[in-house]
Amino acid sequence: MERAIACIREHYGEPLALARIAESALLSRFYFTRLFKEETGLTPGRFLAAVRIHEAKRLIEQTSMSIAEVSRAVGYNSLGSFTNYFTASVGVSPGRFRRLARDGGDGLPAPVPGPWPGLGAVGGTISLPEGLGNARVFLGAFATPVVQHPCVASAVLDVPSGRPCCYSLRNVPEGSWYLLAVAVADGLGPDPTAHRTPLVGGRGVLPVTVTADGATSAAVRLRPSRPTDPPVLLAVPELVPPLTFVPPPGCPSTAATPLDGTDDRRRAAGHLRLVSAAPAP
C-alpha cells in the first residue's frame, strides 16, 4: 500500500489509471482495490482525489500561482470542476482559502445545518503520544474517513502533556460518523515551540454510532501521521498549542479511560443516557 500511495503522491498531476496504481503495488486491480480500502478507508480513486486537493491547498498557500495554474498542476482540465470540488472538500473556495492563508483567521466552515432527526453527543478522553508537550486539537464528526467538508459537529481542545484529557462533542446528529482529529503538539525542553509535531487520530476506519438524546463513549488517541492516512482537506483553524493547560470543568486531571465511572458519565453526558460506541473497536 505504501508503494501505491507513493505512486499516487508522485504522479497526482497526471492522468492516473487504477491499473497503473495497482501495478505499482504488484497486485491485481480487484485485489488491490479491496486491500487499499481496508487499509485507508477509501478507494484508490478517492484517495487520489484527496491528494490532488491537498496539493492544491499547498500550492495556493505557498506559491503565487494563479488558481487556473494550480488547477492544471494537480490534474484538472476544467477550472470550474476544480473550483467546485475544492470548495466542496475544503469548505471554502480556492480564492477564499488563499485570502485566509494570507490574512489569517480561523477559516473553519460552519457545521452543516439541519434539520436532523435527533441530536446526541460523543464523549471520552483524548490522549497524546509519550514524549510530547501540550497540544491543541481539532476534533470533528465526519460522514467519510477524511477530514473534509462537511463536518457535522466539531470542537477545538487543549490536551496536556503526559495525561489524557476529557472531551465532549455535543449536538452530533443521530447516525454513524467518523470521529477524526488533527493536532499540533509542542516538544519538551527549554523551548517547546522549537519542535512542534503534527498529529492525527480518531476512529478513521470504524465509525461511531450516535443516537438521539444519547452519549456515545469513544477514546481518541493521537499519533504521528502515516503514509496511508488520507490528507486533511478541511480548512481547519491554526492549531497553536497552549503554553499552560487549564482542565475543562468536570474533567479529572488524572483521567485514564473514557467515561469509566458514574460521576464521569454524568459530567460528560449531563442528563443524556450513555450508550456504547458501535461497531466495537
PDB file of C-alpha atoms in Angstrom:
ATOM      1  CA  MET A   1       0.000   0.000   0.000  1.00  0.00           C
ATOM      2  CA  GLU A   2       2.843   2.395   0.738  1.00  0.00           C
ATOM      3  CA  ARG A   3       4.267   1.809  -2.748  1.00  0.00           C
ATOM      4  CA  ALA A   4       0.859   2.536  -4.255  1.00  0.00           C
ATOM      5  CA  ILE A   5       0.440   5.706  -2.197  1.00  0.00           C
ATOM      6  CA  ALA A   6       3.951   6.820  -3.156  1.00  0.00           C
ATOM      7  CA  CYS A   7       2.897   6.376  -6.803  1.00  0.00           C
ATOM      8  CA  ILE A   8      -0.217   8.494  -6.203  1.00  0.00           C
ATOM      9  CA  ARG A   9       1.724  11.256  -4.454  1.00  0.00           C
ATOM     10  CA  GLU A  10       4.401  11.333  -7.162  1.00  0.00           C
ATOM     11  CA  HIS A  11       2.055  11.316 -10.176  1.00  0.00           C
ATOM     12  CA  TYR A  12      -1.096  13.027  -8.852  1.00  0.00           C
ATOM     13  CA  GLY A  13      -0.862  15.704 -11.561  1.00  0.00           C
ATOM     14  CA  GLU A  14      -1.057  13.136 -14.369  1.00  0.00           C
ATOM     15  CA  PRO A  15      -3.951  11.037 -15.670  1.00  0.00           C
ATOM     16  CA  LEU A  16      -3.502   8.110 -13.277  1.00  0.00           C
ATOM     17  CA  ALA A  17      -5.424   4.921 -14.049  1.00  0.00           C
ATOM     18  CA  LEU A  18      -6.243   2.296 -11.426  1.00  0.00           C
ATOM     19  CA  ALA A  19      -4.237  -0.291 -13.365  1.00  0.00           C
ATOM     20  CA  ARG A  20      -1.074   1.796 -13.036  1.00  0.00           C
ATOM     21  CA  ILE A  21      -1.543   2.283  -9.284  1.00  0.00           C
ATOM     22  CA  ALA A  22      -2.243  -1.441  -8.756  1.00  0.00           C
ATOM     23  CA  GLU A  23       0.810  -2.328 -10.837  1.00  0.00           C
ATOM     24  CA  SER A  24       2.987  -0.233  -8.528  1.00  0.00           C
ATOM     25  CA  ALA A  25       1.816  -2.482  -5.669  1.00  0.00           C
ATOM     26  CA  LEU A  26       2.378  -5.663  -7.758  1.00  0.00           C
ATOM     27  CA  LEU A  27      -1.264  -6.693  -7.309  1.00  0.00           C
ATOM     28  CA  SER A  28      -4.292  -7.288  -9.500  1.00  0.00           C
ATOM     29  CA  ARG A  29      -6.720  -4.370  -9.713  1.00  0.00           C
ATOM     30  CA  PHE A  30      -9.517  -6.201  -7.874  1.00  0.00           C
ATOM     31  CA  TYR A  31      -7.365  -7.481  -5.022  1.00  0.00           C
ATOM     32  CA  PHE A  32      -5.500  -4.179  -4.757  1.00  0.00           C
ATOM     33  CA  THR A  33      -8.716  -2.122  -4.542  1.00  0.00           C
ATOM     34  CA  ARG A  34     -10.046  -4.302  -1.716  1.00  0.00           C
ATOM     35  CA  LEU A  35      -6.804  -4.159   0.273  1.00  0.00           C
ATOM     36  CA  PHE A  36      -6.399  -0.429  -0.328  1.00  0.00           C
ATOM     37  CA  LYS A  37      -9.855   0.345   1.057  1.00  0.00           C
ATOM     38  CA  GLU A  38      -9.287  -1.916   4.074  1.00  0.00           C
ATOM     39  CA  GLU A  39      -6.053  -0.080   4.841  1.00  0.00           C
ATOM     40  CA  THR A  40      -7.090   3.535   4.173  1.00  0.00           C
ATOM     41  CA  GLY A  41     -10.903   3.520   4.328  1.00  0.00           C
ATOM     42  CA  LEU A  42     -11.025   4.917   0.773  1.00  0.00           C
ATOM     43  CA  THR A  43     -10.925   3.640  -2.773  1.00  0.00           C
ATOM     44  CA  PRO A  44      -7.717   4.422  -4.705  1.00  0.00           C
ATOM     45  CA  GLY A  45      -9.623   6.932  -6.850  1.00  0.00           C
ATOM     46  CA  ARG A  46     -10.987   8.753  -3.799  1.00  0.00           C
ATOM     47  CA  PHE A  47      -7.520   8.817  -2.203  1.00  0.00           C
ATOM     48  CA  LEU A  48      -6.066  10.275  -5.415  1.00  0.00           C
ATOM     49  CA  ALA A  49      -8.757  12.978  -5.454  1.00  0.00           C
ATOM     50  CA  ALA A  50      -7.923  13.852  -1.825  1.00  0.00           C
ATOM     51  CA  VAL A  51      -4.200  14.085  -2.594  1.00  0.00           C
ATOM     52  CA  ARG A  52      -4.917  16.418  -5.526  1.00  0.00           C
ATOM     53  CA  ILE A  53      -6.975  18.800  -3.379  1.00  0.00           C
ATOM     54  CA  HIS A  54      -4.411  18.674  -0.564  1.00  0.00           C
ATOM     55  CA  GLU A  55      -1.633  19.568  -3.009  1.00  0.00           C
ATOM     56  CA  ALA A  56      -3.812  22.338  -4.404  1.00  0.00           C
ATOM     57  CA  LYS A  57      -4.142  23.775  -0.882  1.00  0.00           C
ATOM     58  CA  ARG A  58      -0.354  23.730  -0.531  1.00  0.00           C
ATOM     59  CA  LEU A  59       0.203  25.477  -3.876  1.00  0.00           C
ATOM     60  CA  ILE A  60      -2.445  28.103  -3.176  1.00  0.00           C
ATOM     61  CA  GLU A  61      -0.973  28.809   0.255  1.00  0.00           C
ATOM     62  CA  GLN A  62       2.737  28.701  -0.578  1.00  0.00           C
ATOM     63  CA  THR A  63       3.061  29.938  -4.168  1.00  0.00           C
ATOM     64  CA  SER A  64       1.902  32.837  -6.333  1.00  0.00           C
ATOM     65  CA  MET A  65       0.418  30.520  -8.977  1.00  0.00           C
ATOM     66  CA  SER A  66      -2.984  31.547 -10.255  1.00  0.00           C
ATOM     67  CA  ILE A  67      -5.967  29.344  -9.382  1.00  0.00           C
ATOM     68  CA  ALA A  68      -6.110  28.198 -13.024  1.00  0.00           C
ATOM     69  CA  GLU A  69      -2.420  27.214 -12.904  1.00  0.00           C
ATOM     70  CA  VAL A  70      -2.978  25.318  -9.661  1.00  0.00           C
ATOM     71  CA  SER A  71      -5.939  23.532 -11.211  1.00  0.00           C
ATOM     72  CA  ARG A  72      -3.832  22.287 -14.122  1.00  0.00           C
ATOM     73  CA  ALA A  73      -0.893  21.378 -11.874  1.00  0.00           C
ATOM     74  CA  VAL A  74      -2.997  18.974  -9.814  1.00  0.00           C
ATOM     75  CA  GLY A  75      -4.544  17.219 -12.788  1.00  0.00           C
ATOM     76  CA  TYR A  76      -7.762  19.119 -13.579  1.00  0.00           C
ATOM     77  CA  ASN A  77      -8.564  20.102 -17.152  1.00  0.00           C
ATOM     78  CA  SER A  78     -11.575  22.192 -16.128  1.00  0.00           C
ATOM     79  CA  LEU A  79     -11.188  25.167 -13.798  1.00  0.00           C
ATOM     80  CA  GLY A  80     -14.896  25.001 -12.980  1.00  0.00           C
ATOM     81  CA  SER A  81     -14.727  21.342 -11.947  1.00  0.00           C
ATOM     82  CA  PHE A  82     -11.647  22.027  -9.829  1.00  0.00           C
ATOM     83  CA  THR A  83     -13.264  25.014  -8.105  1.00  0.00           C
ATOM     84  CA  ASN A  84     -16.438  23.072  -7.352  1.00  0.00           C
ATOM     85  CA  TYR A  85     -14.598  20.038  -5.969  1.00  0.00           C
ATOM     86  CA  PHE A  86     -12.146  22.172  -3.975  1.00  0.00           C
ATOM     87  CA  THR A  87     -14.981  24.151  -2.390  1.00  0.00           C
ATOM     88  CA  ALA A  88     -16.983  21.013  -1.604  1.00  0.00           C
ATOM     89  CA  SER A  89     -13.960  19.357   0.048  1.00  0.00           C
ATOM     90  CA  VAL A  90     -12.280  22.279   1.825  1.00  0.00           C
ATOM     91  CA  GLY A  91     -15.427  24.205   2.725  1.00  0.00           C
ATOM     92  CA  VAL A  92     -14.271  27.483   1.155  1.00  0.00           C
ATOM     93  CA  SER A  93     -13.469  28.452  -2.429  1.00  0.00           C
ATOM     94  CA  PRO A  94      -9.846  28.462  -3.679  1.00  0.00           C
ATOM     95  CA  GLY A  95      -9.796  32.268  -3.652  1.00  0.00           C
ATOM     96  CA  ARG A  96     -11.207  32.432  -0.145  1.00  0.00           C
ATOM     97  CA  PHE A  97      -8.658  29.858   1.022  1.00  0.00           C
ATOM     98  CA  ARG A  98      -5.817  32.000  -0.363  1.00  0.00           C
ATOM     99  CA  ARG A  99      -7.151  35.056   1.466  1.00  0.00           C
ATOM    100  CA  LEU A 100      -7.382  33.102   4.718  1.00  0.00           C
ATOM    101  CA  ALA A 101      -3.815  31.841   4.282  1.00  0.00           C
ATOM    102  CA  ARG A 102      -2.606  35.382   3.587  1.00  0.00           C
ATOM    103  CA  ASP A 103      -4.621  37.339   6.127  1.00  0.00           C
ATOM    104  CA  GLY A 104      -5.159  34.780   8.883  1.00  0.00           C
ATOM    105  CA  GLY A 105      -8.398  33.849  10.624  1.00  0.00           C
ATOM    106  CA  ASP A 106      -9.743  30.506  11.710  1.00  0.00           C
ATOM    107  CA  GLY A 107     -11.316  29.772   8.322  1.00  0.00           C
ATOM    108  CA  LEU A 108     -13.344  26.872   9.681  1.00  0.00           C
ATOM    109  CA  PRO A 109     -16.625  26.458   7.780  1.00  0.00           C
ATOM    110  CA  ALA A 110     -19.731  26.267   9.961  1.00  0.00           C
ATOM    111  CA  PRO A 111     -21.210  22.831  10.722  1.00  0.00           C
ATOM    112  CA  VAL A 112     -23.787  21.585   8.255  1.00  0.00           C
ATOM    113  CA  PRO A 113     -27.240  22.888   9.207  1.00  0.00           C
ATOM    114  CA  GLY A 114     -30.168  20.515   9.872  1.00  0.00           C
ATOM    115  CA  PRO A 115     -32.849  19.599  10.136  1.00  0.00           C
ATOM    116  CA  TRP A 116     -31.563  16.397  11.754  1.00  0.00           C
ATOM    117  CA  PRO A 117     -33.814  13.621  13.114  1.00  0.00           C
ATOM    118  CA  GLY A 118     -32.199  13.990  16.550  1.00  0.00           C
ATOM    119  CA  LEU A 119     -29.036  15.087  18.336  1.00  0.00           C
ATOM    120  CA  GLY A 120     -26.737  13.229  20.719  1.00  0.00           C
ATOM    121  CA  ALA A 121     -23.178  13.539  21.999  1.00  0.00           C
ATOM    122  CA  VAL A 122     -19.815  11.785  21.886  1.00  0.00           C
ATOM    123  CA  GLY A 123     -17.578  11.928  24.951  1.00  0.00           C
ATOM    124  CA  GLY A 124     -14.493  10.309  26.434  1.00  0.00           C
ATOM    125  CA  THR A 125     -10.803  11.049  26.720  1.00  0.00           C
ATOM    126  CA  ILE A 126      -8.230  12.261  24.248  1.00  0.00           C
ATOM    127  CA  SER A 127      -4.542  11.442  24.730  1.00  0.00           C
ATOM    128  CA  LEU A 128      -1.155  12.232  23.203  1.00  0.00           C
ATOM    129  CA  PRO A 129       1.830  10.009  22.428  1.00  0.00           C
ATOM    130  CA  GLU A 130       4.604   9.975  25.024  1.00  0.00           C
ATOM    131  CA  GLY A 131       7.432  12.465  24.787  1.00  0.00           C
ATOM    132  CA  LEU A 132       5.406  15.471  23.601  1.00  0.00           C
ATOM    133  CA  GLY A 133       4.306  18.716  25.219  1.00  0.00           C
ATOM    134  CA  ASN A 134       0.854  20.311  25.268  1.00  0.00           C
ATOM    135  CA  ALA A 135      -1.283  20.109  22.123  1.00  0.00           C
ATOM    136  CA  ARG A 136      -4.183  21.914  20.512  1.00  0.00           C
ATOM    137  CA  VAL A 137      -6.632  19.561  18.799  1.00  0.00           C
ATOM    138  CA  PHE A 138      -9.380  19.958  16.233  1.00  0.00           C
ATOM    139  CA  LEU A 139     -11.919  17.146  16.701  1.00  0.00           C
ATOM    140  CA  GLY A 140     -14.872  16.602  14.388  1.00  0.00           C
ATOM    141  CA  ALA A 141     -17.541  14.174  13.231  1.00  0.00           C
ATOM    142  CA  PHE A 142     -17.496  13.417   9.506  1.00  0.00           C
ATOM    143  CA  ALA A 143     -19.515  11.364   7.036  1.00  0.00           C
ATOM    144  CA  THR A 144     -16.364   9.850   5.476  1.00  0.00           C
ATOM    145  CA  PRO A 145     -12.951   8.833   6.890  1.00  0.00           C
ATOM    146  CA  VAL A 146     -11.465  12.085   5.561  1.00  0.00           C
ATOM    147  CA  VAL A 147     -11.152  15.388   7.417  1.00  0.00           C
ATOM    148  CA  GLN A 148     -13.130  17.287   4.807  1.00  0.00           C
ATOM    149  CA  HIS A 149     -16.219  19.437   4.464  1.00  0.00           C
ATOM    150  CA  PRO A 150     -18.873  18.939   5.672  1.00  0.00           C
ATOM    151  CA  CYS A 151     -18.218  18.477   9.375  1.00  0.00           C
ATOM    152  CA  VAL A 152     -21.448  17.890  11.296  1.00  0.00           C
ATOM    153  CA  ALA A 153     -20.006  18.800  14.728  1.00  0.00           C
ATOM    154  CA  SER A 154     -16.604  19.970  15.914  1.00  0.00           C
ATOM    155  CA  ALA A 155     -14.574  21.366  18.793  1.00  0.00           C
ATOM    156  CA  VAL A 156     -11.082  22.747  19.400  1.00  0.00           C
ATOM    157  CA  LEU A 157      -9.497  21.299  22.546  1.00  0.00           C
ATOM    158  CA  ASP A 158      -6.289  21.712  24.522  1.00  0.00           C
ATOM    159  CA  VAL A 159      -4.666  18.481  25.722  1.00  0.00           C
ATOM    160  CA  PRO A 160      -1.853  18.422  28.312  1.00  0.00           C
ATOM    161  CA  SER A 161       1.447  16.631  28.070  1.00  0.00           C
ATOM    162  CA  GLY A 162       1.629  13.261  29.826  1.00  0.00           C
ATOM    163  CA  ARG A 163      -2.017  12.546  30.630  1.00  0.00           C
ATOM    164  CA  PRO A 164      -5.393  12.154  28.900  1.00  0.00           C
ATOM    165  CA  CYS A 165      -7.997  14.894  28.975  1.00  0.00           C
ATOM    166  CA  CYS A 166     -11.785  14.723  28.803  1.00  0.00           C
ATOM    167  CA  TYR A 167     -13.705  15.894  25.758  1.00  0.00           C
ATOM    168  CA  SER A 168     -17.388  16.214  24.955  1.00  0.00           C
ATOM    169  CA  LEU A 169     -18.609  16.734  21.412  1.00  0.00           C
ATOM    170  CA  ARG A 170     -22.218  17.867  21.657  1.00  0.00           C
ATOM    171  CA  ASN A 171     -25.065  18.367  19.179  1.00  0.00           C
ATOM    172  CA  VAL A 172     -23.889  15.484  16.991  1.00  0.00           C
ATOM    173  CA  PRO A 173     -26.680  14.405  14.612  1.00  0.00           C
ATOM    174  CA  GLU A 174     -28.081  10.925  15.010  1.00  0.00           C
ATOM    175  CA  GLY A 175     -26.319   8.430  12.736  1.00  0.00           C
ATOM    176  CA  SER A 176     -22.904   6.865  12.107  1.00  0.00           C
ATOM    177  CA  TRP A 177     -19.962   9.259  11.907  1.00  0.00           C
ATOM    178  CA  TYR A 178     -16.183   9.064  11.686  1.00  0.00           C
ATOM    179  CA  LEU A 179     -14.605  10.753  14.698  1.00  0.00           C
ATOM    180  CA  LEU A 180     -11.389  12.348  13.400  1.00  0.00           C
ATOM    181  CA  ALA A 181      -8.792  14.613  14.983  1.00  0.00           C
ATOM    182  CA  VAL A 182      -5.963  16.833  13.769  1.00  0.00           C
ATOM    183  CA  ALA A 183      -3.497  18.332  16.244  1.00  0.00           C
ATOM    184  CA  VAL A 184      -0.205  20.137  16.748  1.00  0.00           C
ATOM    185  CA  ALA A 185       1.878  19.319  19.841  1.00  0.00           C
ATOM    186  CA  ASP A 186       4.797  21.202  21.338  1.00  0.00           C
ATOM    187  CA  GLY A 187       8.045  19.442  22.109  1.00  0.00           C
ATOM    188  CA  LEU A 188       9.661  19.107  25.527  1.00  0.00           C
ATOM    189  CA  GLY A 189      12.627  21.023  26.892  1.00  0.00           C
ATOM    190  CA  PRO A 190      13.506  24.674  27.419  1.00  0.00           C
ATOM    191  CA  ASP A 191      11.955  25.776  24.098  1.00  0.00           C
ATOM    192  CA  PRO A 192       8.901  23.565  23.459  1.00  0.00           C
ATOM    193  CA  THR A 193       7.818  25.617  20.419  1.00  0.00           C
ATOM    194  CA  ALA A 194      11.025  24.719  18.552  1.00  0.00           C
ATOM    195  CA  HIS A 195       9.988  21.122  17.895  1.00  0.00           C
ATOM    196  CA  ARG A 196       6.290  21.026  17.097  1.00  0.00           C
ATOM    197  CA  THR A 197       4.750  17.769  15.863  1.00  0.00           C
ATOM    198  CA  PRO A 198       1.608  17.368  13.714  1.00  0.00           C
ATOM    199  CA  LEU A 199      -0.671  14.559  14.883  1.00  0.00           C
ATOM    200  CA  VAL A 200      -3.813  12.769  13.721  1.00  0.00           C
ATOM    201  CA  GLY A 201      -6.181  10.356  15.392  1.00  0.00           C
ATOM    202  CA  GLY A 202      -9.701   9.157  15.961  1.00  0.00           C
ATOM    203  CA  ARG A 203     -11.933   6.476  14.512  1.00  0.00           C
ATOM    204  CA  GLY A 204     -10.747   6.612  10.901  1.00  0.00           C
ATOM    205  CA  VAL A 205     -11.782   3.072   9.893  1.00  0.00           C
ATOM    206  CA  LEU A 206     -14.764   2.274  12.113  1.00  0.00           C
ATOM    207  CA  PRO A 207     -17.443   4.933  12.657  1.00  0.00           C
ATOM    208  CA  VAL A 208     -19.213   5.604  15.928  1.00  0.00           C
ATOM    209  CA  THR A 209     -22.991   5.413  16.159  1.00  0.00           C
ATOM    210  CA  VAL A 210     -24.800   8.353  17.764  1.00  0.00           C
ATOM    211  CA  THR A 211     -28.382   8.044  18.986  1.00  0.00           C
ATOM    212  CA  ALA A 212     -30.819  10.859  19.696  1.00  0.00           C
ATOM    213  CA  ASP A 213     -30.510  12.049  23.313  1.00  0.00           C
ATOM    214  CA  GLY A 214     -27.672   9.553  23.849  1.00  0.00           C
ATOM    215  CA  ALA A 215     -23.971   9.958  24.619  1.00  0.00           C
ATOM    216  CA  THR A 216     -21.554   7.621  22.859  1.00  0.00           C
ATOM    217  CA  SER A 217     -18.269   6.739  24.594  1.00  0.00           C
ATOM    218  CA  ALA A 218     -15.146   6.809  22.408  1.00  0.00           C
ATOM    219  CA  ALA A 219     -11.475   7.282  23.288  1.00  0.00           C
ATOM    220  CA  VAL A 220      -9.339   9.337  20.892  1.00  0.00           C
ATOM    221  CA  ARG A 221      -5.627   8.546  20.744  1.00  0.00           C
ATOM    222  CA  LEU A 222      -3.437  10.886  18.747  1.00  0.00           C
ATOM    223  CA  ARG A 223      -0.345   9.731  16.841  1.00  0.00           C
ATOM    224  CA  PRO A 224       2.020  10.928  14.104  1.00  0.00           C
ATOM    225  CA  SER A 225       0.548  10.577  10.629  1.00  0.00           C
ATOM    226  CA  ARG A 226       1.273   7.549   8.438  1.00  0.00           C
ATOM    227  CA  PRO A 227       1.610   7.371   4.647  1.00  0.00           C
ATOM    228  CA  THR A 228      -1.731   5.539   4.485  1.00  0.00           C
ATOM    229  CA  ASP A 229      -3.618   8.348   6.257  1.00  0.00           C
ATOM    230  CA  PRO A 230      -5.842  10.370   3.892  1.00  0.00           C
ATOM    231  CA  PRO A 231      -4.802  14.041   3.630  1.00  0.00           C
ATOM    232  CA  VAL A 232      -6.564  16.723   5.649  1.00  0.00           C
ATOM    233  CA  LEU A 233      -8.763  18.748   3.284  1.00  0.00           C
ATOM    234  CA  LEU A 234     -10.963  20.849   5.568  1.00  0.00           C
ATOM    235  CA  ALA A 235      -9.890  24.446   6.190  1.00  0.00           C
ATOM    236  CA  VAL A 236      -9.138  23.867   9.872  1.00  0.00           C
ATOM    237  CA  PRO A 237      -8.120  26.729  12.189  1.00  0.00           C
ATOM    238  CA  GLU A 238      -4.476  27.335  13.058  1.00  0.00           C
ATOM    239  CA  LEU A 239      -3.609  24.996  15.947  1.00  0.00           C
ATOM    240  CA  VAL A 240      -1.150  26.706  18.299  1.00  0.00           C
ATOM    241  CA  PRO A 241      -0.507  24.613  21.450  1.00  0.00           C
ATOM    242  CA  PRO A 242      -1.066  26.400  24.777  1.00  0.00           C
ATOM    243  CA  LEU A 243       1.941  27.115  26.994  1.00  0.00           C
ATOM    244  CA  THR A 244      -0.122  26.211  30.069  1.00  0.00           C
ATOM    245  CA  PHE A 245      -3.098  23.886  30.383  1.00  0.00           C
ATOM    246  CA  VAL A 246      -6.337  24.505  32.270  1.00  0.00           C
ATOM    247  CA  PRO A 247      -8.512  21.356  32.657  1.00  0.00           C
ATOM    248  CA  PRO A 248     -12.068  21.803  31.365  1.00  0.00           C
ATOM    249  CA  PRO A 249     -14.796  21.892  34.034  1.00  0.00           C
ATOM    250  CA  GLY A 250     -15.631  18.450  35.371  1.00  0.00           C
ATOM    251  CA  CYS A 251     -12.563  16.759  33.874  1.00  0.00           C
ATOM    252  CA  PRO A 252     -10.363  14.946  36.412  1.00  0.00           C
ATOM    253  CA  SER A 253      -6.718  15.847  35.864  1.00  0.00           C
ATOM    254  CA  THR A 254      -5.735  12.167  36.003  1.00  0.00           C
ATOM    255  CA  ALA A 255      -8.472  10.745  33.738  1.00  0.00           C
ATOM    256  CA  ALA A 256      -7.269   7.451  32.191  1.00  0.00           C
ATOM    257  CA  THR A 257     -10.225   5.839  30.420  1.00  0.00           C
ATOM    258  CA  PRO A 258     -13.292   7.220  28.631  1.00  0.00           C
ATOM    259  CA  LEU A 259     -16.351   7.659  30.807  1.00  0.00           C
ATOM    260  CA  ASP A 260     -15.410   4.757  33.087  1.00  0.00           C
ATOM    261  CA  GLY A 261     -17.212   5.906  36.219  1.00  0.00           C
ATOM    262  CA  THR A 262     -20.684   7.066  37.166  1.00  0.00           C
ATOM    263  CA  ASP A 263     -19.535  10.577  38.037  1.00  0.00           C
ATOM    264  CA  ASP A 264     -17.595  10.872  34.760  1.00  0.00           C
ATOM    265  CA  ARG A 265     -20.656   9.746  32.806  1.00  0.00           C
ATOM    266  CA  ARG A 266     -22.788  12.399  34.427  1.00  0.00           C
ATOM    267  CA  ARG A 267     -20.216  15.099  33.840  1.00  0.00           C
ATOM    268  CA  ALA A 268     -19.721  14.217  30.174  1.00  0.00           C
ATOM    269  CA  ALA A 269     -23.303  13.461  29.241  1.00  0.00           C
ATOM    270  CA  GLY A 270     -25.444  15.561  31.567  1.00  0.00           C
ATOM    271  CA  HIS A 271     -28.950  14.134  31.557  1.00  0.00           C
ATOM    272  CA  LEU A 272     -28.231  12.076  28.425  1.00  0.00           C
ATOM    273  CA  ARG A 273     -28.154   8.291  28.639  1.00  0.00           C
ATOM    274  CA  LEU A 274     -24.817   6.625  27.879  1.00  0.00           C
ATOM    275  CA  VAL A 275     -24.549   4.124  25.033  1.00  0.00           C
ATOM    276  CA  SER A 276     -21.521   2.173  23.809  1.00  0.00           C
ATOM    277  CA  ALA A 277     -19.696   3.007  20.597  1.00  0.00           C
ATOM    278  CA  ALA A 278     -20.646   0.744  17.701  1.00  0.00           C
ATOM    279  CA  PRO A 279     -19.174  -1.083  15.966  1.00  0.00           C
ATOM    280  CA  ALA A 280     -16.723  -2.110  18.653  1.00  0.00           C
ATOM    281  CA  PRO A 281     -13.010  -1.483  18.036  1.00  0.00           C
TER     282      PRO A 281
END
